[in-house]
Amino acid sequence: MTEATHDLYKGYRGPCLEVMKRFGITVWCEVRAETTRGTFEGLLLPRSETSDDLHLVLKLGSGYNIGVRHDTVRSLEKIGYREAHYQIPEKEFPTDPVKPSVKLFGTGGTIASRLDYRTGAVIPAFSPGELYGSVPELAEICNLETEKLFGVFSENMGPEQYLRLAEEVGGAIREGYDGIVIGHGTDTMHHTAAALSFMVQRPPVPIVMVGSQRSSDRPSSDAARNLINACSTAASGPIAEVMVCMFGPTSDRYNLLHRGTRVRKMHSSYRSTFRTLGDIPLAMVQDGEITPLKHGYRPRRDDREVTVQAAFEERVTIAYYYPGMHPDMIDALVEKGYKGIVIAGTGLGHVNRRIYPALERAHAAGVHMYMTLQTLWGFVQMHVYETGREILQLGVVPLANMLPEVAYIKLGWALGVHPDEPDAVRELMTATIAGEMTEREPHDGYLIFQGGVPEVQEFLEKIWR
Amino acid sequence: MSQDLEPKQYGVRPPPELNPRTDPVLDFPDADYGELEPEDYRTLGFMSGLEVHQQLLTRSKLFCRCPAGRYVDEYDAEVLRHMRPTLSELGEYDGTALMEFKTRKEIVYQLERGSVCTYEMDDTPPFEIDGEAVRIAIEIAELLDLNLVSELHVMRKQYLDGSIPTGFQRTAMVGLTGTIPFRVPELGVNRELRIRQLSLEEDACREIADVGHYITFRTDRLGMPLTETVTEPDLANPLEVQAAGRLLARVVQATGKVRRGPGAARQDVNVSVAGGRRIEIKGVDNHRNLPRLVHVEAYRQLNLLRVRAELQNRGVDPEMLTVPETGLPWEVTPHAVDAASAVSPCEYAPIRDALEREEKVIGVRLPGFGGLLGHRTQPGVTFAREFADRIRVIACPVHRPFIIHSDLTDYGLDPRQWRALSKQLRVEQGDVMVVVWMPESDAATAVREIFIRAREALVGIPAETRQAFSDGTTGFERILPGPDRMYPDTDTPPVRIRDELVLEVREGLPETPWARESRYEALGLDPEPARRLAAAPWAELFDALAPAPGAPARRFADVLETRIPHHRRNGAIDYLPSAQRLDPLVRAVESGAIRPEAMERALDDLIDAPDRSVDKVLAPYRPGPDDDAELERAVADAAARAEALAGKPAEAVLRWAMGEVMPRFLGRVDPSRVRQRLIAALQLAGTEVAG
């Protein structure tokens, strides 16, 4: 099918396409459908490519959509034509010379978007004008410039994008922006945050990653609030680090700023999905006001000097250990040329004896192996039990409380920076350069409350809302 | 009335908003509910349609597996949210959306672990649509003779009032375009009622409190499946509206799969009169109040049209009521002023308190509106409340009252203060002054709303939804949303309605109310008793006993109708007697073994003495071999005792004697025979006592 005919029958194939052609109907026709289930009138909409090929979609005058099965159709009569042309209205983003300037990079997530009401398609709003149209509060915070780097979903972000993003962020800092915001899908936001934490070193200004858990076409979306708080943080916040700025509680109350190497997405759909693990968050942000919680963050500087080390070795993996794991899992990785393996071990950093020989072979083959924890909270401690001591002897290096995903990113980066210097890689991996390992875990760095406990219920009722 | 005003097929075009008649009957006199005849409503161009919401009796909610129908007063936690309008496809905010954003509400949801999960609080995407609910909705659609869709598409209908945490209601169209018989003998109605559509949707939260900028909702009801049945605007007067509401309730209840009780069925009613437009009164949860509500709304529209006519007469035009879009209104238009100095010191407590709280007191001049704010629009309600309502909902003042106007000069401010304000506002003959007081940002919103509502007065009737109050009046609820607020739910796939499912539902379809009525008429009942029986809770019992056509059926229907409510009222039974217990009685009456006039009393006995065997209860009503002898003895005995009544009118004596004798022979002896025997024994023959 040519592109043009494809558009005429957008999304329709098989029997539906035949019916449309038989009656000379295309999408955006207003039709009267005589069917075995009665007569229906509506605007023929494009069909989602992932839906079946058995139903025509009509939008009724009331705004409802319905599906009409192809084999119920006796006739289709064209009674009008109304093609949807959907465009996001642009309003010029006002600039104010006294306001800080912020650069917003887009990677493809829909931090701000508008909805095509007829098809339901979400159209990203991204240019300053579009953003101003949907979140006018931004103009009160900063002068905003935007640049779309990629158009990929979060899960498709990878090493190639990390390198480009790091270079662009470095460039923007040198250009003189007062802060950087990166719009990003939430699924792998913490991977990208870690990558930037290692690649963009000693930034003088905030680098704030932001996304949304409810898309901005929904009235209850967290997008606008996240964007407003992220822009405030970037424009005038005191913390010059790579951070994730997302909802604190599920309520519309305040955002938290999480350090890029200690943050993790912890729920598939909650607004408050991002949590700092093993430590407290850097700060709270509410209505543009930033309240630091943690001491010892890197403060904002007036210079615009920054070191960018953009490199990544892709033959690195995470091996998520499970009790029945066979040694050939590790052998296969070595055989396939993997250069680094981050093990997510059980408990204090354990794997079963059965795979020892494979670890030994991998070590002999020069594969870098590091131990992290499935428990996510706590430190690797391989001296407590004999198992741990044995594994250490096999060449597996413990990474304290570095999160498995952070360790993966860091190992890829370290191997990228020092491709042929195993000692340098090892040295880099065991040194803390962006808060990825902490010397100590505060008592309130691990808080997972259990519902139902009376004191927790009391807390929920009175405070957590 | 409107049959030929709209094509039967509706689909591409949205439902009409304006009354097809553009000639308001301005000189029609105001009348209270109950004073008008159907003909009068025709004259007024009255049109009405219903949207009936009915909760379905399912185990779970529609899009998650929380239990449906668990209502609780306690809660474990609260969540705070805001609603932000999203732009429509034209790049403009929907009117409702914009209004609700102006209100800047802090929305609090109360959560209880047993009744809500993370879906309702919008922290988890929807699960698969509840199959039980879909099936019940199809069943109702079939009863309503609707054209079923082949595929359900879940849509999002935006609601920014906070009643749904997502900001939209998930809803799906199930069927379209049907007709049902609409027969109401006592109203002389015998035609068809057109049903526009039936959708399946999730219920909203229950509002707990709405004070100032805080609104609190309980979430237990949220997400419960309900159907919305929409009629065409075919109802021509208030009693028809009520009858249609009752009819639709009976249709859904016929399935036995809908919830009953308070709040389980709620209707929105659309009303317009000639020259007016569709106004939606929301959430009326009983049929009793419906007629008065729609009558009052018809008159509200008529009076708003009168106000418009008067304003046009006076040459008021919208330009005179325009305020620049930005800035505090009292700084950018001469029609609004900071009235603090003109009104202080103030003896009127509400304003004095407001000044003490350092709130704004703003005076507004509405050119040409003099005398109109006092114009009556509803019983006991004047045009001024249209303004007050808007402000209450949109500016969210915490303290009340918050508004006065100069049509009521002996109220609020003293004459000197009115004069000072009038000077400050440069008021001219024929103007009116409005004073509002509240915190500054709310006051700015309030003043803008005053001008917006004043401009709408020139259009006539603003498109809005209204809430019903218990006194039969209504108040502004929100701007009427357009079809633009509906868009596809990207979280749920389309759901196929398979032919097999439809056939299965059709096979198990319950009898419709009208089929039931026809069946009862075929049994010999008159139309009205047939309709009452079809609607009665004991209709099933009647059917189970299946009395023979003619006299037995009529008698039994009548007995049930008079005696069951009596026993229920007295608390003698909180359930219907079983068919098994009543069967011997019905059969005995049919065969003539017990005379029909005993049926009522025998039924009472069967209910009053539930532990006695049926045989024992019925025995006294069965004729016996000694009946004749016994009757003679009883008649003689009564005649002897009647001597004490000598001198009384013959008719009274006979009535007394019947009362003495007849009960003992109920069911056994023909009353006319008892009567004859008594007349003979009392030697009353030949008197004027009729036979």
mmCIF file of C-alpha atoms in Angstrom, chain A residues 30-32 35 37-43 45 47 51-52 54-57 59-72 79 82 84-87 89 114-122 133-137 214-221 224-225 228 247 250-253 267-272 451-453 457 460-461 464-465, chain B residues 9-15 75-93 101 106 108 113 118 121-125 146-160 165-168 170-177 197 199-201 214 228 483-491 494 496-499 502:
data_model
loop_
_atom_site.group_PDB
_atom_site.id
_atom_site.type_symbol
_atom_site.label_atom_id
_atom_site.label_comp_id
_atom_site.label_asym_id
_atom_site.label_seq_id
_atom_site.Cartn_x
_atom_site.Cartn_y
_atom_site.Cartn_z
ATOM 1 C CA GLU A 30 -19.108 10.783 8.538
ATOM 2 C CA VAL A 31 -21.055 7.633 7.864
ATOM 3 C CA ARG A 32 -24.419 6.038 8.385
ATOM 4 C CA THR A 35 -25.968 -3.135 10.392
ATOM 5 C CA ARG A 37 -27.454 -4.623 15.095
ATOM 6 C CA GLY A 38 -29.214 -1.453 13.940
ATOM 7 C CA THR A 39 -28.221 1.858 12.441
ATOM 8 C CA PHE A 40 -25.266 3.849 13.709
ATOM 9 C CA GLU A 41 -24.022 7.263 12.681
ATOM 10 C CA GLY A 42 -20.623 8.636 13.416
ATOM 11 C CA LEU A 43 -17.256 9.824 12.242
ATOM 12 C CA LEU A 45 -11.830 7.174 13.084
ATOM 13 C CA ARG A 47 -8.010 2.232 14.061
ATOM 14 C CA SER A 51 -6.299 -3.630 17.721
ATOM 15 C CA ASP A 52 -7.970 -6.417 15.747
ATOM 16 C CA LEU A 54 -12.632 -6.866 12.688
ATOM 17 C CA HIS A 55 -14.105 -3.561 13.854
ATOM 18 C CA LEU A 56 -14.689 -0.082 12.478
ATOM 19 C CA VAL A 57 -14.431 2.720 15.020
ATOM 20 C CA LYS A 59 -17.108 8.578 17.007
ATOM 21 C CA LEU A 60 -20.684 9.522 17.852
ATOM 22 C CA GLY A 61 -22.011 13.042 18.221
ATOM 23 C CA SER A 62 -22.025 12.591 21.979
ATOM 24 C CA GLY A 63 -18.267 12.102 21.900
ATOM 25 C CA TYR A 64 -18.411 8.365 22.566
ATOM 26 C CA ASN A 65 -16.515 5.928 20.368
ATOM 27 C CA ILE A 66 -17.992 2.569 19.450
ATOM 28 C CA GLY A 67 -16.803 -0.417 17.462
ATOM 29 C CA VAL A 68 -18.913 -1.856 14.626
ATOM 30 C CA ARG A 69 -17.988 -5.355 13.508
ATOM 31 C CA HIS A 70 -17.331 -5.661 9.774
ATOM 32 C CA ASP A 71 -19.667 -8.600 9.205
ATOM 33 C CA THR A 72 -22.640 -6.809 10.792
ATOM 34 C CA ILE A 79 -22.965 11.663 4.856
ATOM 35 C CA ARG A 82 -14.497 16.019 8.778
ATOM 36 C CA ALA A 84 -9.098 16.253 12.302
ATOM 37 C CA HIS A 85 -6.167 18.590 12.106
ATOM 38 C CA TYR A 86 -4.743 18.802 15.482
ATOM 39 C CA GLN A 87 -2.125 21.315 16.365
ATOM 40 C CA PRO A 89 -1.378 26.280 19.875
ATOM 41 C CA ARG A 114 -1.776 17.603 24.645
ATOM 42 C CA LEU A 115 -4.378 15.244 23.538
ATOM 43 C CA ASP A 116 -6.028 14.773 20.193
ATOM 44 C CA TYR A 117 -9.570 14.433 21.440
ATOM 45 C CA ARG A 118 -10.759 12.582 18.395
ATOM 46 C CA THR A 119 -8.138 9.904 18.133
ATOM 47 C CA GLY A 120 -6.933 9.994 21.694
ATOM 48 C CA ALA A 121 -3.371 10.329 20.488
ATOM 49 C CA VAL A 122 -1.080 12.132 22.878
ATOM 50 C CA GLY A 133 0.556 27.128 26.564
ATOM 51 C CA SER A 134 0.095 24.201 28.918
ATOM 52 C CA VAL A 135 2.140 25.247 31.965
ATOM 53 C CA PRO A 136 2.143 29.056 31.977
ATOM 54 C CA GLU A 137 3.593 29.106 35.499
ATOM 55 C CA ARG A 214 0.310 10.342 34.891
ATOM 56 C CA SER A 215 0.493 11.849 31.438
ATOM 57 C CA SER A 216 -0.281 15.521 31.159
ATOM 58 C CA ASP A 217 -3.452 14.974 29.149
ATOM 59 C CA ARG A 218 -5.027 13.919 32.428
ATOM 60 C CA PRO A 219 -6.436 16.544 34.786
ATOM 61 C CA SER A 220 -4.864 14.807 37.765
ATOM 62 C CA SER A 221 -1.451 14.616 36.099
ATOM 63 C CA ALA A 224 2.851 20.264 35.507
ATOM 64 C CA ARG A 225 3.831 20.204 39.165
ATOM 65 C CA ILE A 228 7.379 23.576 37.735
ATOM 66 C CA PHE A 247 6.566 13.535 43.683
ATOM 67 C CA THR A 250 1.218 10.556 46.083
ATOM 68 C CA SER A 251 -0.624 13.688 47.174
ATOM 69 C CA ASP A 252 -0.090 16.962 45.328
ATOM 70 C CA ARG A 253 2.135 18.385 48.015
ATOM 71 C CA HIS A 267 6.461 1.237 41.993
ATOM 72 C CA SER A 268 5.104 0.597 38.526
ATOM 73 C CA SER A 269 2.486 3.297 38.699
ATOM 74 C CA TYR A 270 2.453 5.362 41.906
ATOM 75 C CA ARG A 271 3.193 9.060 41.551
ATOM 76 C CA SER A 272 5.621 8.778 44.452
ATOM 77 C CA GLY A 451 0.205 -0.737 56.669
ATOM 78 C CA GLY A 452 -2.161 -2.027 59.314
ATOM 79 C CA VAL A 453 0.240 -1.432 62.206
ATOM 80 C CA GLN A 457 -2.175 3.994 60.562
ATOM 81 C CA LEU A 460 -1.149 7.953 57.638
ATOM 82 C CA GLU A 461 -4.275 9.509 59.031
ATOM 83 C CA TRP A 464 0.971 11.467 55.322
ATOM 84 C CA ARG A 465 -1.548 12.832 52.901
ATOM 85 C CA GLN B 9 -31.298 8.454 14.112
ATOM 86 C CA TYR B 10 -28.873 10.467 16.055
ATOM 87 C CA GLY B 11 -25.204 9.936 15.928
ATOM 88 C CA VAL B 12 -22.918 12.322 14.133
ATOM 89 C CA ARG B 13 -24.637 15.392 15.493
ATOM 90 C CA PRO B 14 -24.432 16.091 19.177
ATOM 91 C CA PRO B 15 -27.684 16.213 21.116
ATOM 92 C CA TYR B 75 -11.172 5.915 56.776
ATOM 93 C CA ASP B 76 -7.492 5.052 57.095
ATOM 94 C CA ALA B 77 -5.746 7.764 55.143
ATOM 95 C CA GLU B 78 -6.205 10.842 53.015
ATOM 96 C CA VAL B 79 -4.760 11.924 49.696
ATOM 97 C CA LEU B 80 -4.648 15.502 48.472
ATOM 98 C CA ARG B 81 -4.978 16.347 44.791
ATOM 99 C CA HIS B 82 -5.642 19.239 42.431
ATOM 100 C CA MET B 83 -7.258 19.220 39.032
ATOM 101 C CA ARG B 84 -5.707 21.005 36.117
ATOM 102 C CA PRO B 85 -7.661 21.613 32.954
ATOM 103 C CA THR B 86 -6.324 20.095 29.764
ATOM 104 C CA LEU B 87 -6.749 21.909 26.518
ATOM 105 C CA SER B 88 -9.382 20.865 24.043
ATOM 106 C CA GLU B 89 -8.519 20.071 20.462
ATOM 107 C CA LEU B 90 -9.201 23.641 19.492
ATOM 108 C CA GLY B 91 -6.564 24.737 21.915
ATOM 109 C CA GLU B 92 -9.149 26.165 24.226
ATOM 110 C CA TYR B 93 -10.162 25.167 27.651
ATOM 111 C CA PHE B 101 -9.680 25.577 37.573
ATOM 112 C CA GLU B 106 -7.727 21.490 47.378
ATOM 113 C CA VAL B 108 -9.039 15.588 49.762
ATOM 114 C CA ARG B 113 -8.422 -0.116 52.893
ATOM 115 C CA THR B 118 -4.549 2.105 44.382
ATOM 116 C CA MET B 121 -6.700 6.799 43.946
ATOM 117 C CA ASP B 122 -5.301 6.930 40.432
ATOM 118 C CA ASP B 123 -2.010 5.311 41.284
ATOM 119 C CA THR B 124 -2.612 2.108 39.326
ATOM 120 C CA PRO B 125 -3.930 1.734 35.771
ATOM 121 C CA LEU B 146 -31.299 -0.641 21.901
ATOM 122 C CA ASN B 147 -28.912 -1.290 19.037
ATOM 123 C CA LEU B 148 -25.901 -2.942 20.626
ATOM 124 C CA VAL B 149 -22.414 -1.882 19.660
ATOM 125 C CA SER B 150 -20.038 -4.647 18.556
ATOM 126 C CA GLU B 151 -17.161 -3.332 20.578
ATOM 127 C CA LEU B 152 -17.088 -1.297 23.764
ATOM 128 C CA HIS B 153 -14.652 1.590 23.690
ATOM 129 C CA VAL B 154 -13.835 2.935 27.101
ATOM 130 C CA MET B 155 -13.816 6.718 27.030
ATOM 131 C CA ARG B 156 -12.711 9.332 29.520
ATOM 132 C CA LYS B 157 -15.289 11.963 30.354
ATOM 133 C CA GLN B 158 -13.635 14.856 32.120
ATOM 134 C CA TYR B 159 -14.857 15.923 35.541
ATOM 135 C CA LEU B 160 -12.695 18.505 37.236
ATOM 136 C CA PRO B 165 -9.475 11.421 41.401
ATOM 137 C CA THR B 166 -8.318 10.818 37.833
ATOM 138 C CA GLY B 167 -10.200 13.915 36.677
ATOM 139 C CA PHE B 168 -12.265 11.802 34.328
ATOM 140 C CA ARG B 170 -14.352 5.937 32.491
ATOM 141 C CA THR B 171 -17.475 5.243 30.472
ATOM 142 C CA ALA B 172 -18.404 3.084 27.489
ATOM 143 C CA MET B 173 -21.330 3.182 25.078
ATOM 144 C CA VAL B 174 -23.304 -0.060 25.102
ATOM 145 C CA GLY B 175 -26.373 0.590 22.976
ATOM 146 C CA LEU B 176 -28.187 3.293 21.032
ATOM 147 C CA THR B 177 -31.572 4.267 19.678
ATOM 148 C CA GLN B 197 -28.458 5.585 24.609
ATOM 149 C CA SER B 199 -23.649 3.588 28.678
ATOM 150 C CA LEU B 200 -21.747 1.660 31.322
ATOM 151 C CA GLU B 201 -19.650 3.783 33.602
ATOM 152 C CA TYR B 214 -11.369 22.596 50.474
ATOM 153 C CA GLU B 228 -26.696 5.619 32.415
ATOM 154 C CA PRO B 483 -18.887 16.674 23.962
ATOM 155 C CA ASP B 484 -15.298 17.884 23.681
ATOM 156 C CA ARG B 485 -14.533 16.652 27.135
ATOM 157 C CA MET B 486 -14.749 13.061 25.934
ATOM 158 C CA TYR B 487 -11.703 11.239 24.662
ATOM 159 C CA PRO B 488 -10.551 7.642 24.391
ATOM 160 C CA ASP B 489 -9.065 5.892 27.395
ATOM 161 C CA THR B 490 -5.639 4.847 26.270
ATOM 162 C CA ASP B 491 -5.317 2.486 29.255
ATOM 163 C CA PRO B 494 -11.703 -2.255 23.211
ATOM 164 C CA ARG B 496 -15.773 -7.252 21.989
ATOM 165 C CA ILE B 497 -19.463 -7.894 22.525
ATOM 166 C CA ARG B 498 -19.727 -11.335 21.013
ATOM 167 C CA ASP B 499 -22.883 -12.637 19.388
ATOM 168 C CA VAL B 502 -25.832 -11.440 23.266
#
